[in-house]
Tab-separated table of C-alpha atoms in Angstrom:
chain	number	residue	atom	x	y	z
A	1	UNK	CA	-0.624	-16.361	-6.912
A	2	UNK	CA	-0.041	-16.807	-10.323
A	3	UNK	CA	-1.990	-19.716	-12.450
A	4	UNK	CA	-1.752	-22.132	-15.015
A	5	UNK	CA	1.916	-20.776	-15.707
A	6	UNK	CA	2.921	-24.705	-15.616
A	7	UNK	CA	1.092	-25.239	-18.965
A	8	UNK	CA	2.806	-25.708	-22.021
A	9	UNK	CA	2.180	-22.421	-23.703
A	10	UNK	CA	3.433	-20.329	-20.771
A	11	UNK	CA	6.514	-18.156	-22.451
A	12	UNK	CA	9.746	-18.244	-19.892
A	13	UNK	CA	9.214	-14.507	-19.292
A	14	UNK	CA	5.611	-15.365	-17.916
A	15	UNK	CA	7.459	-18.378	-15.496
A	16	UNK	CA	9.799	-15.790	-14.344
A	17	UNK	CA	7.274	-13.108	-13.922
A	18	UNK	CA	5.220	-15.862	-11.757
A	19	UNK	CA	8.284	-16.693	-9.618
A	20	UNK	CA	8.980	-13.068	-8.485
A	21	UNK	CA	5.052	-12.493	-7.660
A	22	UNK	CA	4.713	-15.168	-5.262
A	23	UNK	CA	6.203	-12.663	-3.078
A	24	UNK	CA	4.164	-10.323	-0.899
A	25	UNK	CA	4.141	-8.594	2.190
A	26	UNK	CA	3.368	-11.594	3.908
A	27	UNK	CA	5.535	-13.886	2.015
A	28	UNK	CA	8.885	-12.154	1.980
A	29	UNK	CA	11.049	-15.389	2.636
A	30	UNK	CA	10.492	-18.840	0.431
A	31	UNK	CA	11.995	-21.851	-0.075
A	32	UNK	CA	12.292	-23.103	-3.654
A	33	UNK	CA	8.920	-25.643	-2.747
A	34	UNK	CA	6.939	-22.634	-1.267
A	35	UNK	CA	7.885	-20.840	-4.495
A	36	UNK	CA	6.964	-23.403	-6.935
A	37	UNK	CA	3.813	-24.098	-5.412
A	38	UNK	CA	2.517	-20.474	-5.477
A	39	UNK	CA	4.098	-19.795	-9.172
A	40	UNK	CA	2.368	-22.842	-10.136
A	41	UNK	CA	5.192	-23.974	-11.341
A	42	UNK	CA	7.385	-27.536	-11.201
A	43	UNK	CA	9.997	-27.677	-8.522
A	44	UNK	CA	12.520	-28.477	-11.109
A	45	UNK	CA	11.528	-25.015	-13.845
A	46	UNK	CA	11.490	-22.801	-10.575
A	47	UNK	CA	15.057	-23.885	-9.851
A	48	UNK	CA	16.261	-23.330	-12.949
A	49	UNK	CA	14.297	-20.065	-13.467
A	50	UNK	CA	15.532	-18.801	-9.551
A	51	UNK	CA	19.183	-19.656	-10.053
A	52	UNK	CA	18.914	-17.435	-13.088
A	53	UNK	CA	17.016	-14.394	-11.124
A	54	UNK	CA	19.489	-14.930	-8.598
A	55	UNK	CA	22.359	-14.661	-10.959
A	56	UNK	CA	20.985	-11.316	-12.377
A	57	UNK	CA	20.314	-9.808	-8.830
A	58	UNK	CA	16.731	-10.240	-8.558
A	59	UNK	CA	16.793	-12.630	-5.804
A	60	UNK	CA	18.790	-13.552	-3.170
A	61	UNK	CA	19.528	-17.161	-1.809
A	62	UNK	CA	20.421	-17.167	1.696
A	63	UNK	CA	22.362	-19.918	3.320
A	64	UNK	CA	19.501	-20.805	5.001
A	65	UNK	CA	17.946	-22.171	1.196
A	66	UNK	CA	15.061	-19.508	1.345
A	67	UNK	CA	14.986	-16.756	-1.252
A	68	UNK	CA	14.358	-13.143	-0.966
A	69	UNK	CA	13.601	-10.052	-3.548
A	70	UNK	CA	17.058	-8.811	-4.460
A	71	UNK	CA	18.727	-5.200	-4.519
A	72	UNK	CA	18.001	-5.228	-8.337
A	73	UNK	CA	15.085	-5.893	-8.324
A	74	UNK	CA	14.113	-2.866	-5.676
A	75	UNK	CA	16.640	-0.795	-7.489
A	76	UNK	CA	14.553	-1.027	-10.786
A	77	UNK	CA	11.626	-0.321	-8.969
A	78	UNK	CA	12.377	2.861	-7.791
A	79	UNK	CA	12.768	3.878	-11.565
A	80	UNK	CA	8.894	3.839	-11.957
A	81	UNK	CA	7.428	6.857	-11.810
A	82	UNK	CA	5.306	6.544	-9.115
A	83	UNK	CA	8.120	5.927	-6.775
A	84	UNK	CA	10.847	9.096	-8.298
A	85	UNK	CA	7.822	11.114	-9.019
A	86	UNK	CA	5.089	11.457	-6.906
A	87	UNK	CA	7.335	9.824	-4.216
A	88	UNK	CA	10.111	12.833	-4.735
A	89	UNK	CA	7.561	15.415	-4.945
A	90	UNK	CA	5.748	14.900	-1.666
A	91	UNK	CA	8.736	14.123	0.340
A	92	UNK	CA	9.273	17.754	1.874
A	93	UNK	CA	5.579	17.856	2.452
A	94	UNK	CA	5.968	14.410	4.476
A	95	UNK	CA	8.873	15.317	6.206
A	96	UNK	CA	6.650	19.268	7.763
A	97	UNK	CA	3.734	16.667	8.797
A	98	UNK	CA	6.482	14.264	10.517
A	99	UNK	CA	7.602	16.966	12.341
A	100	UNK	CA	4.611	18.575	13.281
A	101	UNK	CA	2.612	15.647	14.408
A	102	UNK	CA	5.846	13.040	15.611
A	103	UNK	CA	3.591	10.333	14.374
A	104	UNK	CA	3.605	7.921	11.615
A	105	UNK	CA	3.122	9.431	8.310
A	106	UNK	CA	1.982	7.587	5.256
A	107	UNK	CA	1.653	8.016	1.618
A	108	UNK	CA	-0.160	5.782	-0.283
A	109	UNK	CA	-1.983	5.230	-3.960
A	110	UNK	CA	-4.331	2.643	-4.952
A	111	UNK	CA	-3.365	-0.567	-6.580
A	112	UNK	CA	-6.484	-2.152	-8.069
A	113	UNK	CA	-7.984	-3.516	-4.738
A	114	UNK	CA	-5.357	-2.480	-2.015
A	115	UNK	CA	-3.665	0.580	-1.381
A	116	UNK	CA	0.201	0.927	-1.771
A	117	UNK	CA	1.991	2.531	0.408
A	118	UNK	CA	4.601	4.559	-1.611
A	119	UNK	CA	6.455	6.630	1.575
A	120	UNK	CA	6.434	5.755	5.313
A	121	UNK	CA	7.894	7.830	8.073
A	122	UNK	CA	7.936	6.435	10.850
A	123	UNK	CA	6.952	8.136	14.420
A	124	UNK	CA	8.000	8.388	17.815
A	125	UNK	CA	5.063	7.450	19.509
A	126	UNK	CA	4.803	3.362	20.279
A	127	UNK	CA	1.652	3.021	18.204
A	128	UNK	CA	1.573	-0.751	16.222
A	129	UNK	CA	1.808	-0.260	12.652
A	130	UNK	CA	1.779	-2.912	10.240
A	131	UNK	CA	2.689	-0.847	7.247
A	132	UNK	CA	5.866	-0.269	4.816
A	133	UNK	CA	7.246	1.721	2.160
A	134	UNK	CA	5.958	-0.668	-0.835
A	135	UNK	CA	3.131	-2.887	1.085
A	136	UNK	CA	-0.138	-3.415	0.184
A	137	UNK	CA	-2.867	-3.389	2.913
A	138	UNK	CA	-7.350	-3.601	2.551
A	139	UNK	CA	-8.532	-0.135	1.176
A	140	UNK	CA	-11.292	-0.088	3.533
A	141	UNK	CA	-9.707	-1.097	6.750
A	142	UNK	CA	-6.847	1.667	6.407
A	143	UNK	CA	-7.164	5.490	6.483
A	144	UNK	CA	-5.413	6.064	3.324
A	145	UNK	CA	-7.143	3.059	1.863
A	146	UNK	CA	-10.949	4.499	2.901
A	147	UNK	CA	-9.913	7.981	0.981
A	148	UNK	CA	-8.852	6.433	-2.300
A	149	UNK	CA	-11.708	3.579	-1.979
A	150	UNK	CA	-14.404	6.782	-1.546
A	151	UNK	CA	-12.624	7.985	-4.829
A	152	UNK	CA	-12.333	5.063	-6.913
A	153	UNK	CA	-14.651	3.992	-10.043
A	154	UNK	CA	-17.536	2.338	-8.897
A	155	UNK	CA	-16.863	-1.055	-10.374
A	156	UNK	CA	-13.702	-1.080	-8.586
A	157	UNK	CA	-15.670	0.101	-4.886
A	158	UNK	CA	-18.240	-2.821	-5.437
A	159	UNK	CA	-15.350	-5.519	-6.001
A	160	UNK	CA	-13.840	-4.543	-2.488
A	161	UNK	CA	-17.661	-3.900	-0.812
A	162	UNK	CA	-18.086	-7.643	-2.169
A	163	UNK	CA	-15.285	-8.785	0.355
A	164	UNK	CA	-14.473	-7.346	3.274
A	165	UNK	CA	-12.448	-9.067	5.432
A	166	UNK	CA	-12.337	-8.378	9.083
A	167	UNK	CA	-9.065	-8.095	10.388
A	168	UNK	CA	-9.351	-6.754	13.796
A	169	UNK	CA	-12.852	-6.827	15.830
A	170	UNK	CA	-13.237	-3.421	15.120
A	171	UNK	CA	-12.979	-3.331	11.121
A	172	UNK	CA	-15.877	-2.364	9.604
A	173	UNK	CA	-17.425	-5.291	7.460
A	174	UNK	CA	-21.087	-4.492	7.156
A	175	UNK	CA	-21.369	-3.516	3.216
A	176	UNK	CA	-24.146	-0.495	4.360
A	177	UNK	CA	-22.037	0.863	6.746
A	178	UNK	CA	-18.461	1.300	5.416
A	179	UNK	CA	-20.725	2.793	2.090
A	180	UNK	CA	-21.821	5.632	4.446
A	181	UNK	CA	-18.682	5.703	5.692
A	182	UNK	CA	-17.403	6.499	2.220
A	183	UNK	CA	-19.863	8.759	1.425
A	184	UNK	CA	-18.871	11.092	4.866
A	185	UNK	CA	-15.164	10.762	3.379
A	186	UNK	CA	-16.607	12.507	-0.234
A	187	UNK	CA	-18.682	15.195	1.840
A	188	UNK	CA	-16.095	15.386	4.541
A	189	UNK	CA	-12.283	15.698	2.721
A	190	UNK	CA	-10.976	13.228	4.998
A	191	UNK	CA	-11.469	9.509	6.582
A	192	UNK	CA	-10.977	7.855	9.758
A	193	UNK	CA	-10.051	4.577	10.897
A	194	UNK	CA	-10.215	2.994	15.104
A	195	UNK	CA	-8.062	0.822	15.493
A	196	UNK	CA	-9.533	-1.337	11.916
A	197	UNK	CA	-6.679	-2.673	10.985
A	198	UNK	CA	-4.271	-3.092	13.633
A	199	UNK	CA	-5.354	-2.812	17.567
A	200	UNK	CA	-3.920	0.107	19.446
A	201	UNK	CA	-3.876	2.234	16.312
A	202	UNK	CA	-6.063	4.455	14.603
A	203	UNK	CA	-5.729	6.638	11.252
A	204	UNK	CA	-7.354	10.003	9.965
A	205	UNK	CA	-6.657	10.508	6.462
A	206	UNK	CA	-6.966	12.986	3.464
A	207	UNK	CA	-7.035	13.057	-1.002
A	208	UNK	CA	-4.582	14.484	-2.527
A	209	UNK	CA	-5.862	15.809	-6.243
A	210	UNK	CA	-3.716	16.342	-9.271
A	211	UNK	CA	-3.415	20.132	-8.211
A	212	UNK	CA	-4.060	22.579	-5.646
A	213	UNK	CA	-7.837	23.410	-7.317
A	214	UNK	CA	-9.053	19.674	-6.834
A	215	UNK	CA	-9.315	17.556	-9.699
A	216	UNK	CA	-8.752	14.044	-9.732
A	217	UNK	CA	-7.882	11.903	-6.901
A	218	UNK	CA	-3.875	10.713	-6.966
A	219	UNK	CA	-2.676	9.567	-3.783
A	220	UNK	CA	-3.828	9.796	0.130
A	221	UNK	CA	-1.381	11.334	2.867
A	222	UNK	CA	-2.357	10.103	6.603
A	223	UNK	CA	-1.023	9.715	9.959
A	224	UNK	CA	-1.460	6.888	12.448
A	225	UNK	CA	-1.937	7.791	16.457
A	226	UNK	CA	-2.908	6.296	19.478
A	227	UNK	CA	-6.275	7.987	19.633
A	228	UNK	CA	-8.272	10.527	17.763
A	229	UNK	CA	-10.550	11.464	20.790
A	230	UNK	CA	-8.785	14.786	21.351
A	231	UNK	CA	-6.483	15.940	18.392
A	232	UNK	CA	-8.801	14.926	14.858
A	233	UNK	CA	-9.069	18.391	13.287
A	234	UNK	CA	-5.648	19.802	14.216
A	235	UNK	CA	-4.509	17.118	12.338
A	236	UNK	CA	-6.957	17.097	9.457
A	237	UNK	CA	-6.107	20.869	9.118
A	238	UNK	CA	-2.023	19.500	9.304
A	239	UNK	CA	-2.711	16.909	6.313
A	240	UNK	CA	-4.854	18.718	4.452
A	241	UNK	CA	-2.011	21.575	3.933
A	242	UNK	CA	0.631	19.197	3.366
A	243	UNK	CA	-2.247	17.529	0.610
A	244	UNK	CA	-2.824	20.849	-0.761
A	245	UNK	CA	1.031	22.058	-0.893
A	246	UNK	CA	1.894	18.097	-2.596
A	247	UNK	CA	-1.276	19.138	-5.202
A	248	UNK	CA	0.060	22.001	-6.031
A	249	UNK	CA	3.804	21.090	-6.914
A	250	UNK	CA	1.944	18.454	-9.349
A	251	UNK	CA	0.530	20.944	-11.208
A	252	UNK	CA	3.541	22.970	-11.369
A	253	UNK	CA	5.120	19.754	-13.224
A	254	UNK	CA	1.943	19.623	-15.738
């Protein structure tokens, strides 16, 4: 939620920017009240500024009143180049795990203090997933999310160790233990989540690095299943070639 953007020195490109990020994954419908009040904004500036959005296709005003994120707005988004590059370049690699596993398939990058899931394919088994192409879930209760948290700087690791929420029983919120955890993922190549951040489902997960030699940490590929008692290192061998062939086409680019 956006602050103090009711002051007087807030510029109308700062109001606007405000309105727009008081949408989330868990706030994908508002009315013009809901919006105001997490833009900090007053009712009457938040009207004005969303009629104006709405005229240029950044939001959408349905005839029930609320508002939505408009087809411009998505359209511009998949200019950046974390969506038409990295996005592009691992799709093929995505697409041999898909069909060699038939489960859910995600690729994801870290944003700050949550990982963002860039590409989802979906799978055929009826496991609960919670994730889309463009949410934002806790680094440390998702697979992907453990790999790029064991890889991030450390200021960045102790700002997430310093709240951990628990969203299922079963997510790890003991500071000690998900920092052993982490350390398993650096020795390891790969991370593991049971059923952490949504019941029924659980995660195995691997780095991807800026080329096929290692290097720098870019993005995490992982796959969500009903279980990993049985099938764990077929499909950290499965990942870990689809990491290494996505690595490798990013160095090709260099």
């Amino acid at each position: 939620m956006a602050g103090n953007t009711s002051t007087p020195g807030a510029t109308v490109v700062s109001r606007a920017l405000a309105l727009l990020s008081a949408f989330d994954t868990a706030h994908r419908h508002l009315t013009l009240s809901d919006m105001a009040r997490r833009a900090d904004l007053p009712t009457p500036t938040a009207y004005r500024l969303a009629g104006e959005l709405v005229r240029g296709g950044m939001l959408v005003r349905r005839p029930s009143g609320e508002y939505v994120i408009g087809r411009r707005l998505w359209d511009l988004g998949l200019l950046a180049p974390l969506q038409s590059g990295l996005r592009e370049i691992a799709s093929p690699f995505l697409n041999d795990l898909h069909a060699a596993t038939l489960a859910t398939v995600h690729l994801a990058v870290r944003d700050r203090t949550q990982a963002l899931y860039v590409d989802r394919l979906s799978g055929r088994a009826s496991v609960p997933v919670v994730s889309t192409a463009g949410s934002r879930l806790p680094l440390h209760a998702t697979g992907v999310g453990k790999v790029l948290l064991a890889h991030a700087p450390e200021r960045m690791q102790e700002q997430v160790l310093g709240d951990l929420s628990r969203m299922t029983p079963y997510t790890i919120t003991q500071r000690s233990l998900l920092c052993g955890q982490l350390a398993r993922v650096r020795r390891d190549g790969y991370a593991i989540t049971e059923e952490e951040m949504t019941l029924g489902a659980c995660s195995v997960a691997v780095p991807v690095h800026r080329s096929a030699a290692g290097g720098e940490v870019v993005a995490a590929i992982g796959v969500v299943v009903p279980t990993l008692k049985r099938h764990r290192p077929p499909l950290v061998a499965a990942l870990q070639v689809a990491a290494q062939g996505i690595g490798r086409s990013l160095e090709e680019l260099r």
